[in-house]
Tab-separated table of C-alpha atoms and ligand atoms in Angstrom:
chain	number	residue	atom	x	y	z
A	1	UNK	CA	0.000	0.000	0.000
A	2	UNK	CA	1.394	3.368	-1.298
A	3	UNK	CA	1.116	5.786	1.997
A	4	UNK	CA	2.137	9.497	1.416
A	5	UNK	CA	2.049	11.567	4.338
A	6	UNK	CA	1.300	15.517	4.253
A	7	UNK	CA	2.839	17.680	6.300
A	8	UNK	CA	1.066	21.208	6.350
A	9	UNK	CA	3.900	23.270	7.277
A	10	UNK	CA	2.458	26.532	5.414
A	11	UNK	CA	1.543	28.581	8.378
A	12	UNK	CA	3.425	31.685	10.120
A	13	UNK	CA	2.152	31.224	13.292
A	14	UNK	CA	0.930	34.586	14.280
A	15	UNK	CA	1.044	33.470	17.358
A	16	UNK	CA	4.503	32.161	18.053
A	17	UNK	CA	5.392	35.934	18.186
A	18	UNK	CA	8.520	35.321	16.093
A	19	UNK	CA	9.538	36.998	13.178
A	20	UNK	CA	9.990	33.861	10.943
A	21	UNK	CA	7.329	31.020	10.599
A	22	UNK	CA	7.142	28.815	14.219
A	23	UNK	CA	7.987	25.488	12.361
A	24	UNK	CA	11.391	26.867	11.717
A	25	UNK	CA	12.317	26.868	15.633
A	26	UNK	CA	14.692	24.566	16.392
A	27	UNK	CA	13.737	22.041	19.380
A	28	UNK	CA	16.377	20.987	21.231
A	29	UNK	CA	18.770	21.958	17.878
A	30	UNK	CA	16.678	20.426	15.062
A	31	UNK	CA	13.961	22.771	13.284
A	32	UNK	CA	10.383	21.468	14.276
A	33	UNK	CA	9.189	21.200	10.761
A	34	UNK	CA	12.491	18.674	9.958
A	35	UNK	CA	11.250	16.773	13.089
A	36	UNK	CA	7.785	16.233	11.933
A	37	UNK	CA	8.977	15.259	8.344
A	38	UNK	CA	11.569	12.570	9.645
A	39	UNK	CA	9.327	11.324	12.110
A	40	UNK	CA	7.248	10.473	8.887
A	41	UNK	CA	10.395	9.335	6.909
A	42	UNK	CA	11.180	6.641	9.668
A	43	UNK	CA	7.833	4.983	9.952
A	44	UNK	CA	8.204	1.641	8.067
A	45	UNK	CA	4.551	2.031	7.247
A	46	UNK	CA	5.046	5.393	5.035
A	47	UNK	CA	5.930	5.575	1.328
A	48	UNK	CA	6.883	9.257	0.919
A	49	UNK	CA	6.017	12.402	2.151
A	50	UNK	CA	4.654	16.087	0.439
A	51	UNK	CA	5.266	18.872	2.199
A	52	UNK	CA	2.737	22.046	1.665
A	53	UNK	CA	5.313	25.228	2.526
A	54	UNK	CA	4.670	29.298	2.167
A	55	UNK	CA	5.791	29.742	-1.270
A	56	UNK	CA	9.265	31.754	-0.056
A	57	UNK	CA	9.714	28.869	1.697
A	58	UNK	CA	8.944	26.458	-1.465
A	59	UNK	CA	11.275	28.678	-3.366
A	60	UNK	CA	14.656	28.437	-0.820
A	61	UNK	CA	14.147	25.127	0.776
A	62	UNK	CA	16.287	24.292	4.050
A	63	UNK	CA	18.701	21.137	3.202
A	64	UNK	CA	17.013	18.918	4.960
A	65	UNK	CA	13.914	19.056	2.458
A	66	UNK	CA	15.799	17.615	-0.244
A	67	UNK	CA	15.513	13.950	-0.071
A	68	UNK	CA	14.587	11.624	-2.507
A	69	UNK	CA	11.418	10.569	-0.619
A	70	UNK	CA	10.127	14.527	-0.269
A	71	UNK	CA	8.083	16.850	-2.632
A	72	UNK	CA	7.370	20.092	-2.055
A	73	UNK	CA	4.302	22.014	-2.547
A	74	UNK	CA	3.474	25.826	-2.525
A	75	UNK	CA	0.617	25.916	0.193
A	76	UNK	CA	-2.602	28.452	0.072
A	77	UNK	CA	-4.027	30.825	1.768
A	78	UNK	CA	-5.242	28.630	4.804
A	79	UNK	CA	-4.524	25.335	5.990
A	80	UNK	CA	-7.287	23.533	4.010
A	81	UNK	CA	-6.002	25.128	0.415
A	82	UNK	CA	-2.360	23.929	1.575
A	83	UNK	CA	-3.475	20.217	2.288
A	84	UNK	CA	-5.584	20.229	-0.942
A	85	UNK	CA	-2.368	21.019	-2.622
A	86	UNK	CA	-0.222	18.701	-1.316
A	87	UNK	CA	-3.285	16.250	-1.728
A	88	UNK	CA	-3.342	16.861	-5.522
A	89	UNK	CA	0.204	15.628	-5.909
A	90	UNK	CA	-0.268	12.810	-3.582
A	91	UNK	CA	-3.303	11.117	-5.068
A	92	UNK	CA	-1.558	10.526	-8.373
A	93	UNK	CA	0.414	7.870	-6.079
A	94	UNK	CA	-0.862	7.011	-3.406
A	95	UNK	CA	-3.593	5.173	-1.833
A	96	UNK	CA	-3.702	6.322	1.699
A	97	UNK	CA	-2.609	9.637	2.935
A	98	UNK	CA	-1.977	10.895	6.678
A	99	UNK	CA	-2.387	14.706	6.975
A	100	UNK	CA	-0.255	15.770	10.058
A	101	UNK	CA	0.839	19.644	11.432
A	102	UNK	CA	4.538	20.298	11.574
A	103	UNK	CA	3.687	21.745	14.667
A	104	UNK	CA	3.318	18.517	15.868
A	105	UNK	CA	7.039	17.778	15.929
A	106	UNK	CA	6.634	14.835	19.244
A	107	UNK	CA	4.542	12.407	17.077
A	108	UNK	CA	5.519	8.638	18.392
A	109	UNK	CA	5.906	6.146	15.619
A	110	UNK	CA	3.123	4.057	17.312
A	111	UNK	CA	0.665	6.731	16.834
A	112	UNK	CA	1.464	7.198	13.089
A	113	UNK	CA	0.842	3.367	12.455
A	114	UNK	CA	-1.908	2.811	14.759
A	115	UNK	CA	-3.784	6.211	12.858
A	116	UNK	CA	-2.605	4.415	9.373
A	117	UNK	CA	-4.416	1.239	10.053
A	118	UNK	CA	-7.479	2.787	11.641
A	119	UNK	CA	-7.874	4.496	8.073
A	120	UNK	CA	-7.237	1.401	6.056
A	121	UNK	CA	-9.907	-0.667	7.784
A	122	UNK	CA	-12.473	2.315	8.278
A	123	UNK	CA	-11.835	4.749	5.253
A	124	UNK	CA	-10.347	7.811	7.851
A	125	UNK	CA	-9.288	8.364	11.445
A	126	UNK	CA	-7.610	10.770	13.499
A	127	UNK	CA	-5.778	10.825	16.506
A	128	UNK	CA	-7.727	12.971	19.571
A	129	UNK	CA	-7.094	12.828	23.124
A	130	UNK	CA	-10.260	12.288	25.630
A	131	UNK	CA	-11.004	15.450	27.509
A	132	UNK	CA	-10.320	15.033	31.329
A	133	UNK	CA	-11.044	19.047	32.231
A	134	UNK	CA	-14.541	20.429	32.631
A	135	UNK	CA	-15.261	22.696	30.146
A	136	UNK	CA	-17.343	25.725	30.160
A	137	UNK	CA	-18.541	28.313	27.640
A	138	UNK	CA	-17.255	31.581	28.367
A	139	UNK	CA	-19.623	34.790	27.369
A	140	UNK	CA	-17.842	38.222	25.987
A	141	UNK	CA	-19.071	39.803	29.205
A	142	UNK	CA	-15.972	37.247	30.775
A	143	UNK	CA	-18.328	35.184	32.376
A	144	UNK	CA	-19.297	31.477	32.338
A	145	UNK	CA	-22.341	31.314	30.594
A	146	UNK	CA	-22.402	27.107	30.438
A	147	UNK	CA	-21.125	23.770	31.383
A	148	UNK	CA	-20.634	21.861	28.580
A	149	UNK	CA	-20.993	18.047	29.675
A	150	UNK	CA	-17.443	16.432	28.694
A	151	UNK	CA	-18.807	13.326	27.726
A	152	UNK	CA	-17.867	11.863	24.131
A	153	UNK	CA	-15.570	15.123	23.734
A	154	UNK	CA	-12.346	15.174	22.193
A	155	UNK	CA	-9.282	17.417	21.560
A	156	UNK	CA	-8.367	16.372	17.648
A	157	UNK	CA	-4.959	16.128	16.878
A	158	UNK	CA	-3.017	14.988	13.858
A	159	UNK	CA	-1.787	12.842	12.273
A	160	UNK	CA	-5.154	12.187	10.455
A	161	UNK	CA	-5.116	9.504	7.603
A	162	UNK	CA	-7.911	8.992	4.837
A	163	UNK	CA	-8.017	6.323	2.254
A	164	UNK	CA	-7.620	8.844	-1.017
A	165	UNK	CA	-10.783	7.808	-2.399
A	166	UNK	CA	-12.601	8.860	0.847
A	167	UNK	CA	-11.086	11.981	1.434
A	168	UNK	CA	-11.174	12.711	-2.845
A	169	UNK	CA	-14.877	12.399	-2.707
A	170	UNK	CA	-15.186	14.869	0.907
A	171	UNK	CA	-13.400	17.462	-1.150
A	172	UNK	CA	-15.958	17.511	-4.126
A	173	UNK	CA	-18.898	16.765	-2.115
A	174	UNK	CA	-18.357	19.450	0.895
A	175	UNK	CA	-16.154	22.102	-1.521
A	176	UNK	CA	-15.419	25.215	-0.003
A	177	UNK	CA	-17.208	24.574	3.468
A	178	UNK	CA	-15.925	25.619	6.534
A	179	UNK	CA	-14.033	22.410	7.867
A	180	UNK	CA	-11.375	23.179	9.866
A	181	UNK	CA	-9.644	19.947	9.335
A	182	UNK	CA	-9.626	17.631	6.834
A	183	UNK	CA	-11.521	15.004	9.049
A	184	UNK	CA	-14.721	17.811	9.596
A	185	UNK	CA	-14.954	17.240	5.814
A	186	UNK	CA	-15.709	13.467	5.754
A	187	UNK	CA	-18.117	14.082	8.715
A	188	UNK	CA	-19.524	16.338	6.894
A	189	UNK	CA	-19.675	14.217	3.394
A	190	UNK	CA	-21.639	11.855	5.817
A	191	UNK	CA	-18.398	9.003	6.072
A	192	UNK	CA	-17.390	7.368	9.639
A	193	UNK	CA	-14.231	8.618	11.025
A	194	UNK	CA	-12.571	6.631	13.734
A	195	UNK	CA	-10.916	7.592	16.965
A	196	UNK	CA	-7.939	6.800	17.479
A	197	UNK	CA	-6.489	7.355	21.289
A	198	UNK	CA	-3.834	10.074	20.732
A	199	UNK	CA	-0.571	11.010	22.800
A	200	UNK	CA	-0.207	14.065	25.348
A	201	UNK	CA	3.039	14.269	24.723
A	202	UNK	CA	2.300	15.409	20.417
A	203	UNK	CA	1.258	18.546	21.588
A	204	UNK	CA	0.774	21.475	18.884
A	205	UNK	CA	3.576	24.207	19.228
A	206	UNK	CA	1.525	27.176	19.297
A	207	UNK	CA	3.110	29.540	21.943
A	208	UNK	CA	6.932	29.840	23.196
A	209	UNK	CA	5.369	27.879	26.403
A	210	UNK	CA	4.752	25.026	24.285
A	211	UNK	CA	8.094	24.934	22.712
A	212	UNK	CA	9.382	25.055	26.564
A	213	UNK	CA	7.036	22.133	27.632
A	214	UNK	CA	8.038	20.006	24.188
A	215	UNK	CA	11.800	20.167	25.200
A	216	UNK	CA	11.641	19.127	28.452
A	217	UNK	CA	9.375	16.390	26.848
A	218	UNK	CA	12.578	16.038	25.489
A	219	UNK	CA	14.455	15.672	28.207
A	220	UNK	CA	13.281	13.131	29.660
A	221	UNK	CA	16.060	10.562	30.641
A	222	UNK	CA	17.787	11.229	28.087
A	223	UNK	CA	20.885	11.841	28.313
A	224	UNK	CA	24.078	10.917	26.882
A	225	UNK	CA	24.594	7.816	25.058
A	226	UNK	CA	27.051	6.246	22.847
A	227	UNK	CA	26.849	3.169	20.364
A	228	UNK	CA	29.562	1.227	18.612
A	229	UNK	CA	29.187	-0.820	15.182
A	230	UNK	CA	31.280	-2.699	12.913
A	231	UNK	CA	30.717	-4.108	9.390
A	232	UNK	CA	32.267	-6.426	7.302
A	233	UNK	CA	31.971	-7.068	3.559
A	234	UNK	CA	33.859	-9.266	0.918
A	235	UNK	CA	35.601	-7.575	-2.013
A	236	UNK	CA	34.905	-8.963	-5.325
A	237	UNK	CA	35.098	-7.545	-9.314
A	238	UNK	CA	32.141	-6.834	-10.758
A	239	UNK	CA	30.975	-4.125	-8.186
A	240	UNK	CA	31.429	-0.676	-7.150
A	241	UNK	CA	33.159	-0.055	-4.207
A	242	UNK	CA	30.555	2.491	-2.142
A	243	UNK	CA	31.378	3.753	1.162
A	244	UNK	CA	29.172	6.334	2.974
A	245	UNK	CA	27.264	7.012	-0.348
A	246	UNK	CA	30.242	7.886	-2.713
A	247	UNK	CA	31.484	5.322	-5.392
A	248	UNK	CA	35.279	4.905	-5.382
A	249	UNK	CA	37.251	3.940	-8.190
A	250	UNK	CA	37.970	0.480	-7.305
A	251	UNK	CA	39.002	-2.586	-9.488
A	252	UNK	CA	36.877	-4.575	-6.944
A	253	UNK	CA	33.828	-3.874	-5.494
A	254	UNK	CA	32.260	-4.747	-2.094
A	255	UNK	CA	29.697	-7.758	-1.792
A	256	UNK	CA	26.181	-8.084	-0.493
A	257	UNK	CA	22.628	-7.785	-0.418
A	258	UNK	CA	21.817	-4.149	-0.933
A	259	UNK	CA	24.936	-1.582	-2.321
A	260	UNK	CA	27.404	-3.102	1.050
A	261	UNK	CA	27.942	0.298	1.922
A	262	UNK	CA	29.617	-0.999	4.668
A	263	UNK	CA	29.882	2.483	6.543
A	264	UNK	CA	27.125	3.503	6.644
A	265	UNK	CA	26.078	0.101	8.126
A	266	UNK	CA	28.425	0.819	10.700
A	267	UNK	CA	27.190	4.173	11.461
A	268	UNK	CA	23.491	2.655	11.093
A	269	UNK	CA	24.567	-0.237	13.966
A	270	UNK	CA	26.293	2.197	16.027
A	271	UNK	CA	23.412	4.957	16.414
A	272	UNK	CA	20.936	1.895	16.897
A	273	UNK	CA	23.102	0.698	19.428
A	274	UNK	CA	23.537	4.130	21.120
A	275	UNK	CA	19.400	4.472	21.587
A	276	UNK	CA	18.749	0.856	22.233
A	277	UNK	CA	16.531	0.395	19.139
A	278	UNK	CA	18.093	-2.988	17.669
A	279	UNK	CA	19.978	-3.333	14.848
A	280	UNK	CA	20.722	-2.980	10.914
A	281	UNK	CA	19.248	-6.673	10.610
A	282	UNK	CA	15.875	-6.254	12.614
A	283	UNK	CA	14.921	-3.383	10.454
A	284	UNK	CA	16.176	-4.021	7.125
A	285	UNK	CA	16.311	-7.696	6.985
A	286	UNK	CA	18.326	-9.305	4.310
A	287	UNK	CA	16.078	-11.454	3.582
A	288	UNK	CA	13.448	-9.041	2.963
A	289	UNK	CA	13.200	-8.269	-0.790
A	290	UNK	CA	12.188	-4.597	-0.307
A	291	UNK	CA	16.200	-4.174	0.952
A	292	UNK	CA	17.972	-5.736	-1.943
A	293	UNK	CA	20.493	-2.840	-3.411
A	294	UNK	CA	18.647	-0.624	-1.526
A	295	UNK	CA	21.057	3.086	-0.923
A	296	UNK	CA	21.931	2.731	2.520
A	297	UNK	CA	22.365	6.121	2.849
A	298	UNK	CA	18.458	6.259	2.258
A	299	UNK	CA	18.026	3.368	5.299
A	300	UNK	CA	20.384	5.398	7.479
A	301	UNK	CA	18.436	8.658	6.974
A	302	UNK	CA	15.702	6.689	8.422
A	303	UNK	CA	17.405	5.104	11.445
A	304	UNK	CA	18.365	8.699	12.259
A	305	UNK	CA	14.499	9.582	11.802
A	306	UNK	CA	13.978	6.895	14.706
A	307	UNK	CA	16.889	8.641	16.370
A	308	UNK	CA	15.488	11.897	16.636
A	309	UNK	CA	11.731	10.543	16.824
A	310	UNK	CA	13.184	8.733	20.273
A	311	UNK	CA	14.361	12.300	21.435
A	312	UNK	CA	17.986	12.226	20.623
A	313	UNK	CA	20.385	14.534	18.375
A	314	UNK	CA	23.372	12.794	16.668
A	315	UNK	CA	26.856	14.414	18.774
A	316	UNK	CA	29.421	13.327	16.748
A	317	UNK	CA	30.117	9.922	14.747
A	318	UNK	CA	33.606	8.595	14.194
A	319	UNK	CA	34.541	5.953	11.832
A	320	UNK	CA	37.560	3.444	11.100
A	321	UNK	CA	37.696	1.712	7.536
A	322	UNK	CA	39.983	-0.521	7.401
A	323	UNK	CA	40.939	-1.577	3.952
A	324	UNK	CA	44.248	-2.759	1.979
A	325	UNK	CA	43.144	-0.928	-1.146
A	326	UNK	CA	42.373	1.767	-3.021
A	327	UNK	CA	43.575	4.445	-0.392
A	328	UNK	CA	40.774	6.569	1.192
A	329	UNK	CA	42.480	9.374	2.290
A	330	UNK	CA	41.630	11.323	-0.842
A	331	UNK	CA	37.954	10.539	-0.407
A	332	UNK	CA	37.517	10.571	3.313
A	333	UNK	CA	36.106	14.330	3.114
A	334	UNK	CA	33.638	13.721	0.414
A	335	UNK	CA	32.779	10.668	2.778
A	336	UNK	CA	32.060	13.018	5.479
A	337	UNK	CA	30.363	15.846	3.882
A	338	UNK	CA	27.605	13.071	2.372
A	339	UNK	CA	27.355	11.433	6.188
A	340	UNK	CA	27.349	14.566	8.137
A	341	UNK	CA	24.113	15.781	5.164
A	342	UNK	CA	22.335	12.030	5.930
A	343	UNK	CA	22.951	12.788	9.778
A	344	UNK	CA	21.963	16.545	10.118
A	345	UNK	CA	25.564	17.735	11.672
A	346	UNK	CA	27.808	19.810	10.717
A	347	UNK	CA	30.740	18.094	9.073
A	348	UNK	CA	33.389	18.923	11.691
A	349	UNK	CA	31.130	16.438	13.739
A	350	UNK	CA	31.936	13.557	11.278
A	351	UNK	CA	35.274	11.726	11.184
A	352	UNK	CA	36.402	9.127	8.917
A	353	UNK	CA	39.836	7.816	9.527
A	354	UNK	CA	41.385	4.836	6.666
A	355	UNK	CA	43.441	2.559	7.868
A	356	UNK	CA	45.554	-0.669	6.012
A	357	UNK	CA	45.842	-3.699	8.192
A	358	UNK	CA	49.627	-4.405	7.357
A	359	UNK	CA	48.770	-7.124	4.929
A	360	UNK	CA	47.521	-9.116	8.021
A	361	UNK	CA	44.715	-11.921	7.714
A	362	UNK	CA	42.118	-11.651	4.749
A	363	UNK	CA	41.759	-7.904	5.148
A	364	UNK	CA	45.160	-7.290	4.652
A	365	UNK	CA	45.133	-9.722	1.914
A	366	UNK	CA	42.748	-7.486	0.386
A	367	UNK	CA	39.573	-10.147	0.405
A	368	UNK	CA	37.571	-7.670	2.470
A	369	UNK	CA	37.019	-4.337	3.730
A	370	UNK	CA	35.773	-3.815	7.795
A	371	UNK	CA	34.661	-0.924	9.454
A	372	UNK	CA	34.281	0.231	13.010
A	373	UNK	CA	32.529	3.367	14.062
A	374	UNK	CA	31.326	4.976	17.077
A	375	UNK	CA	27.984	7.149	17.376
A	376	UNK	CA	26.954	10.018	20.333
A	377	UNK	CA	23.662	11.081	21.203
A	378	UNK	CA	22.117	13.614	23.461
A	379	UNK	CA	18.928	13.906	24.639
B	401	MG	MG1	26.775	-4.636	5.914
């Protein structure tokens, strides 16, 4: 099933009481609309992604926009013309979309899967949180002029995912209504909607308070953490030697089941390692055909989705090849310029040292290159 999510980032947020637009804040060091759009790039359940920008925006796109698995869109004059946008360029691909608010940047994996499936079985859903508070109606004259009973109410949030048919059919049936959300137009076209129990923690960042209450969301526990991983591949002719996404000239090549970018496997198994979420093999299985000469660059972008989607910035990543031939040396900087791009830093964070291993065992014979690498994160 094609899923494209949308991420309506098109908004200044009058609010915010910032000059530029509130989803360009950083939070805790990464922009809030990047952390909304790789929380989307990391779930396994989610093809691609559109994002619906200002049009300045659209024109001068920050870096870490431009990835093979984003399109951008010039959004309207309100939120629904934005989505609709973005929506026009997703239906040509997919069949299910989820609609979510980069000002949502806290979204947990689980809740972008479990709103996913509610919308494949019953045609939409959205994630809303069950209100606790009483709530009363408030006249102009500043006083309470009811109770309403809390009963069956909910606070919507995003995500909010539609098969495209349903949500296709809402557009032309309700046209320019006053839905607030994409979800008030399949009520309104007369379609079920499910609940789905949403997450306290993906609050909306509306006001500088809620930026200050989504980083110590952040801080939770966190910490400091470090991972270590090593990789090991065989060299044989016939394929191109690529390490950390840039093809050497090699007369041999390295061997495996997707390109064998063997650094950037290390890097993937050492950030894993450092937040406690697996490894390369439980979630990119070799013997899943989806993976087979897959870019690892592409699977590490989305490990270091997970990373930040589990509250953690990449520190600094330092890497070891260890190979007999070709020499690296004159490489290692393009190297690090494509990892420290994949992994959001700036390049003086990214090391890559090359190393021979004195013509010892099969490495040193040349039958193999290995790498080692160490990964820091901070909460
Ligand atoms: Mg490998």
């Amino acid at each position: 099933m094609h899923v494209t999510a949308i991420i309506a980032a098109a908004g200044h947020g009058a609010r915010f009481g910032s000059a530029r637009p509130k989803q360009l804040e950083t939070l805790k060091g990464r922009p809030i609309l990047q952390r909304a759009v790789e929380a989307f790039l990391a779930s396994p359940v989610v093809t691609d992604v559109v994002v619906a920008l200002p049009p300045s925006l659209r024109e001068q796109p920050p870096a870490y926009l431009r990835h093979p698995r984003v399109r951008l869109v010039a959004g309207g004059a309100s939120r629904r013309a934005s989505v609709a946008a973005a929506f026009a360029l997703a239906r040509e691909t997919a069949s299910l979309v989820v609609v979510h608010d980069a000002a949502r940047p806290l979204v947990s994996q689980q809740l972008i899967a479990q709103t996913i499936d509610a919308a494949r079985l019953h045609g939409a859903a959205i994630a809303a949180l069950p209100v606790h508070d009483t709530v009363k109606r408030g006249g102009a004259d500043g006083l309470v002029s009811a109770t309403v009973p809390r009963d069956g109410l909910f606070l919507a949030q995003t995500p909010q995912a539609f098969q495209v048919e349903v949500l296709s059919l809402a557009m032309v049936v309700v046209g320019e209504g006053e839905a607030t959300d994409e979800a008030m137009l399949v009520e309104q076209a007369g379609r079920p909607v499910r609940l789905v129990e949403g997450d306290p923690r993906n609050l909306k960042i509306t006001t500088a308070e809620d930026l200050r209450m989504a980083e110590s969301f952040l801080s939770t526990g966190a910490g400091v953490r470090v991972g270590q991983g090593y990789d090991l591949h065989r060299l044989v002719a016939d394929r191109p030697l690529v390490l950390a996404g840039l093809t050497i000239p090699s007369e041999k090549g390295l061997m495996g089941h997707s390109d064998a970018d063997a650094v950037c496997h290390a890097v993937t198994d050492a950030l894993l390692g450092a937040t406690g979420l697996g490894d390369i093999g439980r979630h990119f299985p070799d013997t899943d055909p989806a993976w087979k000469d897959a870019d690892s660059m592409a699977l590490l972008a989305r490990v270091v989705g997970l990373v930040t989607s589990a509250g953690f910035a990449v520190g600094n990543v330092d890497v070891t090849v260890i190979a007999e031939r070709p020499k690296l040396a004159p490489h290692a900087d393009a190297m690090r310029v494509n990892l420290a791009r994949v992994l959001g830093v700036d390049v003086a964070r990214v090391s890559i040292k090359g190393k021979t291993n004195e013509r010892v065992d099969a490495v040193g014979a040349g039958e193999a290159i290995a790498v080692h690498a160490v990964a820091l994160v901070h909460g």
